[in-house]
């Protein structure tokens, strides 16, 4: 099958499954890539925790922060489905900076991420990304804003109404009545910019090797493995990743490392057009399409 026919078939599959997808798969050695709408900017949701981890680890390396420092953390007390870790704690705790990076990245703990954002505010995270040559990713706010969306204002059996609003209230210019989905106000990135970030972490770049190794290790221990991992984890391949979920957005970025030495960056950012919170079929579909892109690229 030609590349044009392959991409046409994939777009049809995604459309039939109710997904608008922006994705890019890249061979990290040759830099050959295949993509679908890779330059479209979308809200990053929890993908922004990777830039946050990079910035925090870089500041520890510089001696500006102490990874062993213990911080008092207020409980998140969030009871709606989704949050993990400190976000669901009921009582105050003391956690080291290093462990907050683990919770933020591997468990996708929004409360832990916000403590890190207090240490390194969004504008400073964005500035460090620029210093390290990582472009196309905007960091405007912390994670607390993501816990105040319409889904938190409906009863559990009415969550579909929040998703319907997320789907229908956007503009052609990617503005949105829900601020977390407005690309002029939210943290944003594209499939290409996140693939570039993965390239910088897995191959020599301006990111210090110590920092890159640390963030790669965190991504290897990501505990959320329901989305792309089933199609990329095997006995002969490892999958290191970070997910992002917000209302009708389902994202995942990662690197699949094969036992023969090949490494592929995979960045998949999607918007569901189906007003439902739980959509395992959408997760499976985005994984299947991403794997087909990887398989085709591997055969080139």
PDB file of C-alpha atoms in Angstrom, residues 109 144 150 199 216 277 290:
ATOM      1  CA  UNK A 109      -0.744  13.439  39.938  1.00  0.00           C
ATOM      2  CA  UNK A 144      -5.418  23.116  39.125  1.00  0.00           C
ATOM      3  CA  UNK A 150     -17.812  21.330  33.316  1.00  0.00           C
ATOM      4  CA  UNK A 199      13.771  13.345  19.952  1.00  0.00           C
ATOM      5  CA  UNK A 216      13.362   8.776  30.121  1.00  0.00           C
ATOM      6  CA  UNK A 277     -16.380   9.895  29.188  1.00  0.00           C
ATOM      7  CA  UNK A 290      -0.362   4.640  15.530  1.00  0.00           C
TER       8      UNK A 290
END
